[in-house]
Amino acid sequence: MTADLFERIASATEGDEVTITLADDSVTVGGVEFESPIGTRVAAVSEQTVDARQKDVDIDGIVDRRILHLAPVAGDDRHEAYVVETRSPVVGDETVCPLRARPRSGCGPADDLGSLPVVGDIEALDVRS
């Protein structure tokens, strides 16, 4: 399941519509109730290679990260984006991180992904171009 989910996330590009099925049917984060499945679109995609020897990060070794920044659903005025992250280490298993919500922050730098509140574990993700 993880390999299929990983491949679907890897295929998503900016502007694609995505439907995310969470492990829980309903969850509340930051005062916003999320009903699974969540339908949204990919607002931006970022990719980076992180080397733990060069940065203070919560990973081991060298890891390729792909991050989908998703537009908030209608009626959610508390979050500026939802975030899906995959990690592909040089050594080890590929992982899909839980869906996270980035609160509206106004000015200043964006919070580190690891500190964002978790919406839930991703069971499935469908992509439509």
mmCIF file of C-alpha atoms in Angstrom:
data_model
loop_
_atom_site.group_PDB
_atom_site.id
_atom_site.type_symbol
_atom_site.label_atom_id
_atom_site.label_comp_id
_atom_site.label_asym_id
_atom_site.label_seq_id
_atom_site.Cartn_x
_atom_site.Cartn_y
_atom_site.Cartn_z
ATOM 1 C CA MET A 1 0.000 0.000 0.000
ATOM 2 C CA THR A 2 2.774 2.429 0.892
ATOM 3 C CA ALA A 3 4.526 1.906 -2.466
ATOM 4 C CA ASP A 4 1.315 2.662 -4.386
ATOM 5 C CA LEU A 5 0.598 5.708 -2.200
ATOM 6 C CA PHE A 6 4.189 6.891 -2.624
ATOM 7 C CA GLU A 7 3.929 6.605 -6.431
ATOM 8 C CA ARG A 8 0.630 8.505 -6.545
ATOM 9 C CA ILE A 9 2.105 11.360 -4.515
ATOM 10 C CA ALA A 10 5.183 11.360 -6.759
ATOM 11 C CA SER A 11 2.931 11.737 -9.828
ATOM 12 C CA ALA A 12 1.053 14.796 -8.504
ATOM 13 C CA THR A 13 1.900 18.155 -10.076
ATOM 14 C CA GLU A 14 0.798 21.730 -9.508
ATOM 15 C CA GLY A 15 -2.863 22.240 -10.392
ATOM 16 C CA ASP A 16 -3.854 18.561 -10.056
ATOM 17 C CA GLU A 17 -6.963 17.727 -8.062
ATOM 18 C CA VAL A 18 -6.385 15.290 -5.217
ATOM 19 C CA THR A 19 -8.682 13.305 -2.967
ATOM 20 C CA ILE A 20 -7.140 12.195 0.330
ATOM 21 C CA THR A 21 -8.679 9.424 2.412
ATOM 22 C CA LEU A 22 -7.587 9.585 6.044
ATOM 23 C CA ALA A 23 -7.342 6.733 8.533
ATOM 24 C CA ASP A 24 -10.126 8.403 10.578
ATOM 25 C CA ASP A 25 -13.516 9.412 9.155
ATOM 26 C CA SER A 26 -13.528 12.772 10.926
ATOM 27 C CA VAL A 27 -10.928 14.810 12.794
ATOM 28 C CA THR A 28 -10.757 18.360 14.177
ATOM 29 C CA VAL A 29 -7.541 20.377 13.920
ATOM 30 C CA GLY A 30 -7.226 24.027 14.890
ATOM 31 C CA GLY A 31 -10.978 24.404 15.207
ATOM 32 C CA VAL A 32 -11.626 23.027 11.702
ATOM 33 C CA GLU A 33 -13.405 19.706 11.250
ATOM 34 C CA PHE A 34 -12.093 17.533 8.424
ATOM 35 C CA GLU A 35 -14.336 14.870 6.915
ATOM 36 C CA SER A 36 -12.580 12.079 5.051
ATOM 37 C CA PRO A 37 -12.135 12.014 2.105
ATOM 38 C CA ILE A 38 -10.745 15.520 1.608
ATOM 39 C CA GLY A 39 -10.933 16.974 -1.898
ATOM 40 C CA THR A 40 -8.500 19.762 -2.792
ATOM 41 C CA ARG A 41 -5.843 20.711 -5.357
ATOM 42 C CA VAL A 42 -2.066 20.874 -5.449
ATOM 43 C CA ALA A 43 -1.018 24.522 -5.050
ATOM 44 C CA ALA A 44 2.747 23.890 -5.190
ATOM 45 C CA VAL A 45 5.322 21.094 -5.185
ATOM 46 C CA SER A 46 8.798 21.310 -3.714
ATOM 47 C CA GLU A 47 11.603 18.779 -3.763
ATOM 48 C CA GLN A 48 14.879 18.755 -1.900
ATOM 49 C CA THR A 49 17.692 16.454 -0.920
ATOM 50 C CA VAL A 50 18.569 16.722 2.755
ATOM 51 C CA ASP A 51 21.892 15.518 4.150
ATOM 52 C CA ALA A 52 21.752 15.099 7.934
ATOM 53 C CA ARG A 53 25.492 15.790 8.115
ATOM 54 C CA GLN A 54 24.963 19.293 6.731
ATOM 55 C CA LYS A 55 21.730 20.350 8.461
ATOM 56 C CA ASP A 56 20.103 20.066 11.865
ATOM 57 C CA VAL A 57 17.151 17.890 10.818
ATOM 58 C CA ASP A 58 15.168 14.966 12.227
ATOM 59 C CA ILE A 59 16.387 12.466 9.633
ATOM 60 C CA ASP A 60 19.274 10.050 9.332
ATOM 61 C CA GLY A 61 21.610 9.990 6.331
ATOM 62 C CA ILE A 62 20.641 11.433 2.957
ATOM 63 C CA VAL A 63 16.943 11.719 2.130
ATOM 64 C CA ASP A 64 15.049 13.011 -0.900
ATOM 65 C CA ARG A 65 11.934 14.858 0.224
ATOM 66 C CA ARG A 66 8.906 15.696 -1.949
ATOM 67 C CA ILE A 67 6.377 18.076 -0.437
ATOM 68 C CA LEU A 68 2.909 18.781 -1.801
ATOM 69 C CA HIS A 69 1.382 22.052 -0.637
ATOM 70 C CA LEU A 70 -2.393 21.676 -0.954
ATOM 71 C CA ALA A 71 -5.008 24.428 -1.073
ATOM 72 C CA PRO A 72 -7.311 24.547 1.963
ATOM 73 C CA VAL A 73 -10.861 23.254 1.552
ATOM 74 C CA ALA A 74 -13.808 25.637 1.241
ATOM 75 C CA GLY A 75 -14.757 27.102 4.605
ATOM 76 C CA ASP A 76 -11.315 26.635 6.178
ATOM 77 C CA ASP A 77 -10.095 30.141 6.972
ATOM 78 C CA ARG A 78 -7.636 29.014 9.672
ATOM 79 C CA HIS A 79 -5.101 27.222 7.468
ATOM 80 C CA GLU A 80 -3.106 28.526 4.528
ATOM 81 C CA ALA A 81 -2.218 25.051 3.231
ATOM 82 C CA TYR A 82 -2.166 21.337 3.924
ATOM 83 C CA VAL A 83 1.112 19.503 3.539
ATOM 84 C CA VAL A 84 1.891 15.985 2.305
ATOM 85 C CA GLU A 85 5.529 14.900 2.554
ATOM 86 C CA THR A 86 7.301 11.808 1.266
ATOM 87 C CA ARG A 87 10.789 10.756 2.288
ATOM 88 C CA SER A 88 12.987 8.549 0.169
ATOM 89 C CA PRO A 89 16.261 7.726 1.939
ATOM 90 C CA VAL A 90 19.345 6.464 0.129
ATOM 91 C CA VAL A 91 19.318 3.554 2.611
ATOM 92 C CA GLY A 92 16.022 2.349 4.077
ATOM 93 C CA ASP A 93 12.320 2.384 3.309
ATOM 94 C CA GLU A 94 10.313 5.135 1.641
ATOM 95 C CA THR A 95 7.774 6.780 3.949
ATOM 96 C CA VAL A 96 4.675 8.916 3.594
ATOM 97 C CA CYS A 97 4.308 11.380 6.468
ATOM 98 C CA PRO A 98 0.878 12.188 7.943
ATOM 99 C CA LEU A 99 -1.184 15.000 6.412
ATOM 100 C CA ARG A 100 -0.405 18.253 8.238
ATOM 101 C CA ALA A 101 -2.121 21.647 8.330
ATOM 102 C CA ARG A 102 -0.137 24.881 8.058
ATOM 103 C CA PRO A 103 -1.914 27.599 10.102
ATOM 104 C CA ARG A 104 -2.224 31.094 8.686
ATOM 105 C CA SER A 105 0.800 32.879 10.077
ATOM 106 C CA GLY A 106 0.787 36.370 8.601
ATOM 107 C CA CYS A 107 4.323 37.726 8.509
ATOM 108 C CA GLY A 108 7.490 35.845 9.295
ATOM 109 C CA PRO A 109 9.006 32.549 8.246
ATOM 110 C CA ALA A 110 6.867 29.473 7.820
ATOM 111 C CA ASP A 111 6.931 26.851 10.559
ATOM 112 C CA ASP A 112 9.079 23.748 10.132
ATOM 113 C CA LEU A 113 6.991 20.873 8.725
ATOM 114 C CA GLY A 114 7.620 18.708 11.774
ATOM 115 C CA SER A 115 6.018 21.287 14.059
ATOM 116 C CA LEU A 116 2.773 21.572 12.062
ATOM 117 C CA PRO A 117 -0.336 19.971 13.576
ATOM 118 C CA VAL A 118 -1.167 16.516 12.212
ATOM 119 C CA VAL A 119 -4.534 16.119 10.499
ATOM 120 C CA GLY A 120 -4.193 12.354 10.157
ATOM 121 C CA ASP A 121 -2.508 9.371 8.549
ATOM 122 C CA ILE A 122 -3.104 9.048 4.819
ATOM 123 C CA GLU A 123 -4.800 5.797 3.793
ATOM 124 C CA ALA A 124 -5.188 6.630 0.088
ATOM 125 C CA LEU A 125 -4.620 9.490 -2.332
ATOM 126 C CA ASP A 126 -6.124 9.840 -5.790
ATOM 127 C CA VAL A 127 -4.744 12.310 -8.342
ATOM 128 C CA ARG A 128 -6.648 13.800 -11.296
ATOM 129 C CA SER A 129 -4.830 16.020 -13.788
#
